[in-house]
Amino acid sequence: MAFPDFPFPSEWRSFMSHQQVLKYLEDYTSHFNLYKYIHFNSVITSVRPLIGEDSHKLQWEVVVTNADTKESQARIFEAVVVCSGHYFVPLIPSIPGLESFPGLVMHSHDYRHPGAFQGKRVVILGAGSSGQDICLEVAKKAEIVYLSHKKNLPCKLPDNVKEHKPISSVSIDGTVYFDDGQQQNVDAILLCTGYNFSFPFLDFDCNIELHDNRVTHLYKHIFNTKYPTLSFIGLNLRICPFPQFSLQAQYIMAVLSGKKKLPSEKDMNADEEKDFQEKLSCGLGKHYAHLLGERQWDYDRTIAQLAGVEPLCAVYEDLYTYVTDRRREFLMDYKSDEYKLASNGMWTKNETL
């Protein structure tokens, strides 16, 4: 999961802590002398296009507000790249009775430590990556954990973890009802239900719309089809993030520098719609418009080709796929595995089971 041009320290364990990931990003910034470009304590409160007679010389007015003094300043740029991510506005599902639940209700966005669930009876809604990881931690402290989701996990779980169907409603007395008619009285509900896209700083004139967690109008999930000097990095879901971000950044750089040209607005919109319809035809809902999953590798190869840069080494896909399967089958143990990358692009593993 490292950026292709900056490997993780070889002495670190394969499954590192969030503190180490932060250290890695700080070291990346120092190594490439990027701090001089960063303005800390600065909030972007508005981005809007300045549309003149010559559309090829479009500029952007960006209003920057100092987080300490609250003073704002409008600045003019030739291009804007939105890299704000999508893990900061929690998606809270509409569950009848949830607002009257007498116990603790928390979203994974606010989860930091399992101690808050010591001795409690806990329902965790959602069994994606965060839901599974948090479930294992909470189970060490809680009396019992009910993991509520649509499917059954094929792996062994802690003895005090029981799987349930999704929540249908919640009662004021602390009873949680599930879709299959079962019910449990609990002390806490932990929502691992994902996040909403949010771009409150983008003016209406930016030609970016947001419906059902689908961001339009974007070519390859990156370029504003009407105003391509507004672009996005990191919208896609279920991906190996840093390597993909690197490719998207190189594509943006190639276009802004004039080395690569984009298709016409009409063709870019058609490409976006084709991608969306393919997802719908596979049974995915509208809110999965930016989901890649197994499709990420074809997408990455396409972006590399369009950018005119080297594609990712095959070890990314190979190791990612292997670890995904390993996680699925041995959720409680897979993070004890250690992997080593060789100079020839191969990898080896010290397996725990």
CSV table of C-alpha atoms in Angstrom, one decimal:
chain,number,residue,atom,x,y,z
A,1,MET,CA,0.0,0.0,0.0
A,2,ALA,CA,3.0,2.3,-0.2
A,3,PHE,CA,3.4,5.0,-2.8
A,4,PRO,CA,5.5,3.5,-5.6
A,5,ASP,CA,8.3,6.0,-5.2
A,6,PHE,CA,8.6,5.8,-1.4
A,7,PRO,CA,8.6,2.3,0.2
A,8,PHE,CA,7.6,1.7,3.8
A,9,PRO,CA,10.6,1.2,6.2
A,10,SER,CA,11.8,-2.4,5.9
A,11,GLU,CA,11.9,-2.8,9.7
A,12,TRP,CA,8.2,-2.1,10.2
A,13,ARG,CA,5.7,-5.0,10.5
A,14,SER,CA,3.5,-5.7,7.5
A,15,PHE,CA,0.4,-4.6,9.3
A,16,MET,CA,1.4,-1.2,10.8
A,17,SER,CA,-0.4,1.1,13.2
A,18,HIS,CA,-2.1,4.3,12.3
A,19,GLN,CA,0.7,6.2,14.1
A,20,GLN,CA,3.1,4.6,11.7
A,21,VAL,CA,1.0,5.5,8.6
A,22,LEU,CA,1.0,9.1,9.8
A,23,LYS,CA,4.8,9.0,10.3
A,24,TYR,CA,5.1,7.5,6.8
A,25,LEU,CA,3.2,10.5,5.3
A,26,GLU,CA,5.2,13.0,7.3
A,27,ASP,CA,8.5,11.3,6.1
A,28,TYR,CA,7.2,11.4,2.5
A,29,THR,CA,6.5,15.1,2.8
A,30,SER,CA,9.9,15.8,4.2
A,31,HIS,CA,11.7,13.6,1.7
A,32,PHE,CA,10.2,15.4,-1.3
A,33,ASN,CA,10.4,18.8,0.3
A,34,LEU,CA,6.7,19.4,0.2
A,35,TYR,CA,6.1,21.3,3.5
A,36,LYS,CA,6.9,24.6,1.8
A,37,TYR,CA,3.7,24.2,-0.2
A,38,ILE,CA,1.4,23.4,2.7
A,39,HIS,CA,-0.6,26.1,4.5
A,40,PHE,CA,-1.7,24.6,7.9
A,41,ASN,CA,-4.7,25.9,9.8
A,42,SER,CA,-6.3,27.0,6.5
A,43,VAL,CA,-9.8,26.0,5.6
A,44,ILE,CA,-11.1,26.2,2.0
A,45,THR,CA,-14.6,27.8,2.4
A,46,SER,CA,-15.4,28.5,-1.3
A,47,VAL,CA,-14.3,27.4,-4.8
A,48,ARG,CA,-16.0,28.9,-7.8
A,49,PRO,CA,-15.1,29.2,-11.5
A,50,LEU,CA,-14.4,32.7,-13.0
A,51,ILE,CA,-15.9,32.3,-16.4
A,52,GLY,CA,-14.7,34.8,-18.9
A,53,GLU,CA,-15.1,35.1,-22.7
A,54,ASP,CA,-12.2,32.6,-23.3
A,55,SER,CA,-13.2,29.3,-21.7
A,56,HIS,CA,-9.6,28.0,-22.3
A,57,LYS,CA,-8.3,30.6,-19.7
A,58,LEU,CA,-10.8,29.6,-17.0
A,59,GLN,CA,-9.6,30.6,-13.5
A,60,TRP,CA,-10.8,29.6,-10.0
A,61,GLU,CA,-11.5,31.8,-7.1
A,62,VAL,CA,-10.6,30.0,-3.9
A,63,VAL,CA,-11.5,31.5,-0.5
A,64,VAL,CA,-9.2,30.5,2.3
A,65,THR,CA,-10.2,31.1,5.9
A,66,ASN,CA,-7.6,31.0,8.7
A,67,ALA,CA,-8.8,28.5,11.3
A,68,ASP,CA,-7.4,30.6,14.1
A,69,THR,CA,-8.2,34.2,13.2
A,70,LYS,CA,-11.3,33.4,11.0
A,71,GLU,CA,-10.0,35.9,8.5
A,72,SER,CA,-10.7,35.0,4.8
A,73,GLN,CA,-8.8,35.8,1.7
A,74,ALA,CA,-9.8,35.2,-1.9
A,75,ARG,CA,-7.0,33.9,-4.2
A,76,ILE,CA,-7.0,33.1,-7.9
A,77,PHE,CA,-5.7,29.8,-9.3
A,78,GLU,CA,-5.5,28.2,-12.7
A,79,ALA,CA,-6.4,24.8,-11.4
A,80,VAL,CA,-7.9,23.1,-8.3
A,81,VAL,CA,-7.4,19.5,-7.2
A,82,VAL,CA,-9.9,18.3,-4.5
A,83,CYS,CA,-8.1,15.8,-2.2
A,84,SER,CA,-10.3,16.1,0.9
A,85,GLY,CA,-11.2,12.5,1.0
A,86,HIS,CA,-14.5,11.0,2.1
A,87,TYR,CA,-14.0,9.7,5.6
A,88,PHE,CA,-15.2,12.6,7.6
A,89,VAL,CA,-19.0,12.9,7.2
A,90,PRO,CA,-20.5,9.7,8.8
A,91,LEU,CA,-23.4,8.0,7.1
A,92,ILE,CA,-26.0,7.4,9.7
A,93,PRO,CA,-28.6,5.0,8.5
A,94,SER,CA,-32.3,5.7,9.0
A,95,ILE,CA,-33.3,3.1,11.6
A,96,PRO,CA,-36.8,3.5,13.3
A,97,GLY,CA,-36.3,4.2,17.0
A,98,LEU,CA,-32.5,4.8,16.9
A,99,GLU,CA,-32.9,8.4,18.2
A,100,SER,CA,-34.7,7.1,21.4
A,101,PHE,CA,-32.2,4.3,22.2
A,102,PRO,CA,-31.2,4.8,25.9
A,103,GLY,CA,-27.6,3.5,25.6
A,104,LEU,CA,-24.5,4.6,23.7
A,105,VAL,CA,-24.8,5.2,20.0
A,106,MET,CA,-21.4,5.8,18.2
A,107,HIS,CA,-20.2,5.9,14.6
A,108,SER,CA,-16.9,4.3,13.7
A,109,HIS,CA,-15.7,7.8,12.8
A,110,ASP,CA,-15.6,8.6,16.5
A,111,TYR,CA,-14.3,5.2,17.7
A,112,ARG,CA,-10.8,5.3,19.2
A,113,HIS,CA,-10.5,2.6,21.9
A,114,PRO,CA,-12.6,-0.4,22.9
A,115,GLY,CA,-12.5,0.6,26.6
A,116,ALA,CA,-15.8,2.5,26.2
A,117,PHE,CA,-17.5,-0.9,25.7
A,118,GLN,CA,-16.1,-2.7,28.8
A,119,GLY,CA,-18.6,-5.3,30.0
A,120,LYS,CA,-21.3,-4.1,27.6
A,121,ARG,CA,-23.7,-5.9,25.3
A,122,VAL,CA,-22.9,-4.3,21.9
A,123,VAL,CA,-24.4,-4.4,18.4
A,124,ILE,CA,-22.0,-3.5,15.6
A,125,LEU,CA,-23.9,-2.6,12.4
A,126,GLY,CA,-21.8,-3.3,9.3
A,127,ALA,CA,-19.1,-5.9,8.6
A,128,GLY,CA,-16.9,-4.1,6.1
A,129,SER,CA,-13.2,-3.7,6.8
A,130,SER,CA,-13.8,-1.2,9.7
A,131,GLY,CA,-16.7,-3.2,11.1
A,132,GLN,CA,-14.6,-6.4,11.2
A,133,ASP,CA,-11.5,-4.8,12.7
A,134,ILE,CA,-13.5,-2.9,15.3
A,135,CYS,CA,-15.5,-6.0,16.2
A,136,LEU,CA,-12.3,-7.9,17.1
A,137,GLU,CA,-11.1,-5.1,19.3
A,138,VAL,CA,-14.5,-4.5,21.1
A,139,ALA,CA,-15.0,-8.3,21.6
A,140,LYS,CA,-11.9,-8.2,24.0
A,141,LYS,CA,-13.7,-5.8,26.3
A,142,ALA,CA,-17.5,-6.4,25.8
A,143,GLU,CA,-19.6,-9.1,27.4
A,144,ILE,CA,-21.0,-10.0,24.0
A,145,VAL,CA,-21.0,-8.5,20.5
A,146,TYR,CA,-23.7,-8.9,17.9
A,147,LEU,CA,-22.3,-8.3,14.5
A,148,SER,CA,-25.2,-7.2,12.3
A,149,HIS,CA,-24.9,-7.4,8.6
A,150,LYS,CA,-26.3,-8.9,5.4
A,151,LYS,CA,-24.1,-11.9,5.0
A,152,ASN,CA,-22.3,-14.5,7.1
A,153,LEU,CA,-18.6,-14.4,7.5
A,154,PRO,CA,-16.8,-17.6,6.5
A,155,CYS,CA,-14.1,-17.4,9.2
A,156,LYS,CA,-13.9,-18.2,12.8
A,157,LEU,CA,-14.9,-15.3,15.2
A,158,PRO,CA,-14.3,-14.7,18.9
A,159,ASP,CA,-16.5,-16.9,21.1
A,160,ASN,CA,-18.5,-13.8,22.3
A,161,VAL,CA,-19.3,-12.6,18.8
A,162,LYS,CA,-22.6,-13.6,17.3
A,163,GLU,CA,-23.7,-12.7,13.8
A,164,HIS,CA,-27.2,-11.2,13.1
A,165,LYS,CA,-29.1,-9.9,10.2
A,166,PRO,CA,-29.3,-6.1,9.7
A,167,ILE,CA,-31.2,-4.0,12.3
A,168,SER,CA,-34.8,-3.3,11.4
A,169,SER,CA,-35.7,-1.1,14.4
A,170,VAL,CA,-34.7,-0.1,17.9
A,171,SER,CA,-36.9,0.2,21.1
A,172,ILE,CA,-36.8,2.8,23.8
A,173,ASP,CA,-36.0,0.0,26.3
A,174,GLY,CA,-32.8,-0.9,24.6
A,175,THR,CA,-34.1,-3.8,22.5
A,176,VAL,CA,-32.7,-4.1,19.0
A,177,TYR,CA,-34.8,-5.9,16.4
A,178,PHE,CA,-33.3,-7.6,13.4
A,179,ASP,CA,-34.6,-8.3,9.9
A,180,ASP,CA,-35.1,-12.0,10.6
A,181,GLY,CA,-37.4,-11.3,13.6
A,182,GLN,CA,-34.8,-11.9,16.3
A,183,GLN,CA,-34.1,-9.4,19.0
A,184,GLN,CA,-31.5,-8.6,21.6
A,185,ASN,CA,-31.4,-6.1,24.6
A,186,VAL,CA,-28.1,-4.2,24.4
A,187,ASP,CA,-26.2,-1.3,26.0
A,188,ALA,CA,-24.5,0.1,22.9
A,189,ILE,CA,-24.9,0.4,19.1
A,190,LEU,CA,-21.8,1.0,17.1
A,191,LEU,CA,-22.4,2.1,13.5
A,192,CYS,CA,-19.8,0.9,11.0
A,193,THR,CA,-21.9,2.2,8.1
A,194,GLY,CA,-19.5,4.2,6.0
A,195,TYR,CA,-19.4,7.8,5.0
A,196,ASN,CA,-21.1,10.4,2.8
A,197,PHE,CA,-19.3,12.4,0.2
A,198,SER,CA,-19.4,16.1,1.1
A,199,PHE,CA,-18.0,19.1,-0.8
A,200,PRO,CA,-19.6,22.1,0.9
A,201,PHE,CA,-17.0,24.5,-0.5
A,202,LEU,CA,-17.8,23.8,-4.1
A,203,ASP,CA,-20.0,26.5,-5.7
A,204,PHE,CA,-23.0,25.5,-7.7
A,205,ASP,CA,-21.3,26.8,-10.9
A,206,CYS,CA,-18.5,24.2,-10.5
A,207,ASN,CA,-20.7,21.8,-12.4
A,208,ILE,CA,-20.3,19.1,-9.7
A,209,GLU,CA,-23.5,17.4,-8.5
A,210,LEU,CA,-23.9,14.9,-5.6
A,211,HIS,CA,-26.9,12.5,-5.4
A,212,ASP,CA,-27.1,9.2,-3.6
A,213,ASN,CA,-23.4,9.5,-2.8
A,214,ARG,CA,-22.6,9.7,-6.5
A,215,VAL,CA,-20.4,12.6,-7.6
A,216,THR,CA,-21.0,13.8,-11.2
A,217,HIS,CA,-19.9,15.0,-13.8
A,218,LEU,CA,-16.5,13.3,-13.6
A,219,TYR,CA,-14.4,11.6,-16.2
A,220,LYS,CA,-12.6,8.5,-14.8
A,221,HIS,CA,-13.7,9.6,-11.3
A,222,ILE,CA,-11.2,12.4,-11.7
A,223,PHE,CA,-11.8,15.3,-14.1
A,224,ASN,CA,-14.7,17.7,-14.2
A,225,THR,CA,-16.1,17.1,-17.6
A,226,LYS,CA,-17.1,20.7,-18.2
A,227,TYR,CA,-14.2,22.4,-16.4
A,228,PRO,CA,-11.3,19.9,-16.5
A,229,THR,CA,-9.0,22.2,-14.5
A,230,LEU,CA,-11.1,21.1,-11.5
A,231,SER,CA,-10.2,17.5,-10.6
A,232,PHE,CA,-10.5,15.0,-7.8
A,233,ILE,CA,-8.2,12.4,-6.2
A,234,GLY,CA,-9.4,9.5,-4.0
A,235,LEU,CA,-13.1,9.2,-4.6
A,236,ASN,CA,-13.1,5.5,-5.4
A,237,LEU,CA,-14.1,2.9,-2.8
A,238,ARG,CA,-12.6,-0.4,-1.8
A,239,ILE,CA,-9.2,0.2,-3.3
A,240,CYS,CA,-5.5,0.0,-2.5
A,241,PRO,CA,-5.3,3.7,-1.9
A,242,PHE,CA,-1.9,5.3,-2.0
A,243,PRO,CA,-0.8,3.6,-5.3
A,244,GLN,CA,-4.0,4.6,-7.0
A,245,PHE,CA,-3.7,8.2,-5.7
A,246,SER,CA,-0.3,8.3,-7.2
A,247,LEU,CA,-1.6,7.3,-10.6
A,248,GLN,CA,-4.4,9.8,-10.5
A,249,ALA,CA,-2.1,12.6,-9.5
A,250,GLN,CA,0.2,11.7,-12.4
A,251,TYR,CA,-2.7,11.8,-14.8
A,252,ILE,CA,-3.8,15.2,-13.5
A,253,MET,CA,-0.2,16.4,-13.9
A,254,ALA,CA,0.0,15.1,-17.5
A,255,VAL,CA,-3.2,16.9,-18.5
A,256,LEU,CA,-2.4,20.2,-16.7
A,257,SER,CA,1.0,20.3,-18.2
A,258,GLY,CA,-0.4,19.8,-21.7
A,259,LYS,CA,1.4,16.4,-22.2
A,260,LYS,CA,-2.0,14.6,-22.5
A,261,LYS,CA,-5.3,15.8,-23.8
A,262,LEU,CA,-8.7,14.8,-22.5
A,263,PRO,CA,-11.6,13.7,-24.8
A,264,SER,CA,-14.4,16.1,-25.5
A,265,GLU,CA,-17.0,17.0,-22.8
A,266,LYS,CA,-19.6,14.9,-24.7
A,267,ASP,CA,-17.3,11.9,-24.9
A,268,MET,CA,-16.2,12.2,-21.2
A,269,ASN,CA,-19.9,12.3,-20.1
A,270,ALA,CA,-20.7,9.3,-22.2
A,271,ASP,CA,-17.8,7.4,-20.7
A,272,GLU,CA,-19.0,8.3,-17.2
A,273,GLU,CA,-22.5,7.1,-17.9
A,274,LYS,CA,-21.2,3.9,-19.5
A,275,ASP,CA,-19.3,3.1,-16.3
A,276,PHE,CA,-22.3,3.9,-14.1
A,277,GLN,CA,-24.7,1.7,-16.2
A,278,GLU,CA,-22.2,-1.2,-16.0
A,279,LYS,CA,-22.3,-1.0,-12.2
A,280,LEU,CA,-26.1,-0.9,-12.2
A,281,SER,CA,-26.3,-3.9,-14.5
A,282,CYS,CA,-24.2,-5.8,-12.0
A,283,GLY,CA,-26.8,-5.2,-9.3
A,284,LEU,CA,-25.0,-2.4,-7.5
A,285,GLY,CA,-27.0,0.5,-6.1
A,286,LYS,CA,-26.6,4.1,-7.2
A,287,HIS,CA,-24.6,4.9,-4.1
A,288,TYR,CA,-21.9,2.5,-5.3
A,289,ALA,CA,-21.1,4.6,-8.4
A,290,HIS,CA,-17.4,5.0,-7.2
A,291,LEU,CA,-17.0,1.4,-6.0
A,292,LEU,CA,-14.1,-0.5,-7.7
A,293,GLY,CA,-13.1,-3.5,-5.6
A,294,GLU,CA,-11.8,-6.1,-8.0
A,295,ARG,CA,-12.1,-3.7,-10.9
A,296,GLN,CA,-9.5,-1.4,-9.4
A,297,TRP,CA,-6.6,-3.1,-11.2
A,298,ASP,CA,-8.0,-2.6,-14.7
A,299,TYR,CA,-8.9,1.0,-13.7
A,300,ASP,CA,-5.3,1.6,-12.5
A,301,ARG,CA,-3.9,0.2,-15.7
A,302,THR,CA,-6.2,2.5,-17.7
A,303,ILE,CA,-5.2,5.6,-15.7
A,304,ALA,CA,-1.5,4.7,-16.1
A,305,GLN,CA,-1.9,4.3,-19.9
A,306,LEU,CA,-3.9,7.6,-20.2
A,307,ALA,CA,-1.2,9.4,-18.1
A,308,GLY,CA,1.6,7.9,-20.1
A,309,VAL,CA,3.4,6.5,-17.0
A,310,GLU,CA,4.5,3.1,-15.9
A,311,PRO,CA,1.7,0.9,-14.5
A,312,LEU,CA,1.8,-0.5,-11.0
A,313,CYS,CA,4.1,-3.5,-10.5
A,314,ALA,CA,2.1,-6.8,-10.6
A,315,VAL,CA,3.0,-7.4,-6.9
A,316,TYR,CA,0.4,-4.8,-5.8
A,317,GLU,CA,-2.5,-6.8,-7.3
A,318,ASP,CA,-1.0,-10.2,-6.4
A,319,LEU,CA,-0.3,-9.4,-2.7
A,320,TYR,CA,-3.5,-7.4,-2.3
A,321,THR,CA,-5.6,-10.2,-3.6
A,322,TYR,CA,-3.8,-12.8,-1.5
A,323,VAL,CA,-4.2,-10.8,1.7
A,324,THR,CA,-7.9,-10.2,1.0
A,325,ASP,CA,-8.5,-13.9,0.7
A,326,ARG,CA,-6.4,-14.6,3.8
A,327,ARG,CA,-8.4,-12.0,5.7
A,328,ARG,CA,-11.7,-13.6,4.6
A,329,GLU,CA,-10.7,-17.0,5.8
A,330,PHE,CA,-8.6,-16.1,8.9
A,331,LEU,CA,-9.8,-12.8,10.2
A,332,MET,CA,-8.5,-13.3,13.7
A,333,ASP,CA,-5.0,-14.2,12.6
A,334,TYR,CA,-4.1,-12.7,9.3
A,335,LYS,CA,-2.5,-9.6,10.8
A,336,SER,CA,0.2,-11.7,12.4
A,337,ASP,CA,1.5,-12.6,9.0
A,338,GLU,CA,4.7,-11.0,7.8
A,339,TYR,CA,5.4,-10.3,4.1
A,340,LYS,CA,8.7,-9.4,2.4
A,341,LEU,CA,9.0,-7.8,-1.1
A,342,ALA,CA,12.0,-8.9,-3.2
A,343,SER,CA,13.9,-6.8,-5.7
A,344,ASN,CA,12.5,-8.9,-8.5
A,345,GLY,CA,8.9,-7.9,-7.7
A,346,MET,CA,8.0,-11.2,-5.9
A,347,TRP,CA,7.0,-11.6,-2.3
A,348,THR,CA,7.4,-14.2,0.5
A,349,LYS,CA,5.4,-14.7,3.7
A,350,ASN,CA,6.0,-16.0,7.2
A,351,GLU,CA,2.6,-17.6,7.8
A,352,THR,CA,1.0,-18.0,11.2
A,353,LEU,CA,-1.3,-20.8,10.3
